[in-house]
XYZ file of C-alpha atoms in Angstrom:
64
model
C 53.600 78.324 231.594
C 55.091 81.649 232.475
C 53.055 84.555 233.772
C 53.977 86.589 230.683
C 52.564 83.992 228.330
C 49.330 83.695 230.336
C 48.770 87.435 230.115
C 49.555 87.496 226.393
C 47.135 84.644 225.677
C 44.368 86.203 227.781
C 44.770 89.551 226.049
C 44.599 87.910 222.635
C 41.443 85.966 223.455
C 39.627 89.096 224.628
C 40.396 91.105 221.487
C 37.734 91.851 218.900
C 38.011 89.647 215.772
C 39.368 92.467 213.612
C 41.980 93.257 216.282
C 43.040 89.609 216.386
C 43.725 89.714 212.655
C 45.708 92.938 213.058
C 47.835 91.383 215.793
C 48.466 88.246 213.739
C 49.425 90.370 210.734
C 51.882 92.275 212.909
C 53.355 88.946 214.039
C 53.857 87.898 210.415
C 51.060 85.365 210.109
C 50.139 84.056 206.654
C 47.048 85.472 204.975
C 44.929 82.309 205.416
C 45.468 82.486 209.178
C 44.320 86.113 209.279
C 41.062 85.206 207.541
C 40.442 82.325 209.943
C 41.188 84.489 212.983
C 38.543 87.004 211.935
C 35.933 84.213 211.798
C 36.930 82.545 215.079
C 34.375 83.130 217.801
C 35.701 81.277 220.850
C 39.062 81.019 222.644
C 39.185 77.278 221.887
C 38.914 77.916 218.152
C 41.433 80.754 218.377
C 43.960 78.453 220.042
C 43.430 75.929 217.243
C 44.148 78.673 214.713
C 47.319 79.784 216.444
C 48.693 76.269 216.822
C 47.617 74.425 213.653
C 48.707 70.816 213.203
C 50.395 71.650 209.894
C 53.303 73.423 211.622
C 56.187 71.287 212.930
C 55.618 70.676 216.620
C 52.092 72.074 216.288
C 53.260 75.680 216.702
C 53.365 78.488 214.224
C 56.932 79.654 213.517
C 56.282 83.257 214.596
C 55.202 82.286 218.122
C 57.852 82.265 220.820
């Protein structure tokens, strides 16, 4: 894992729930993911939201 990705993930996990939803919206996330991100309370749950099993390869298409 690159240093850039570590920093990005850490920054996301420390954001307030409403800021997480704003960031996901900016990244082009679908509406259902925004609602789930606002309810997520822990980094583990946030990671599950960002990489749902329904996407091919387990990664959302807007993540690099």
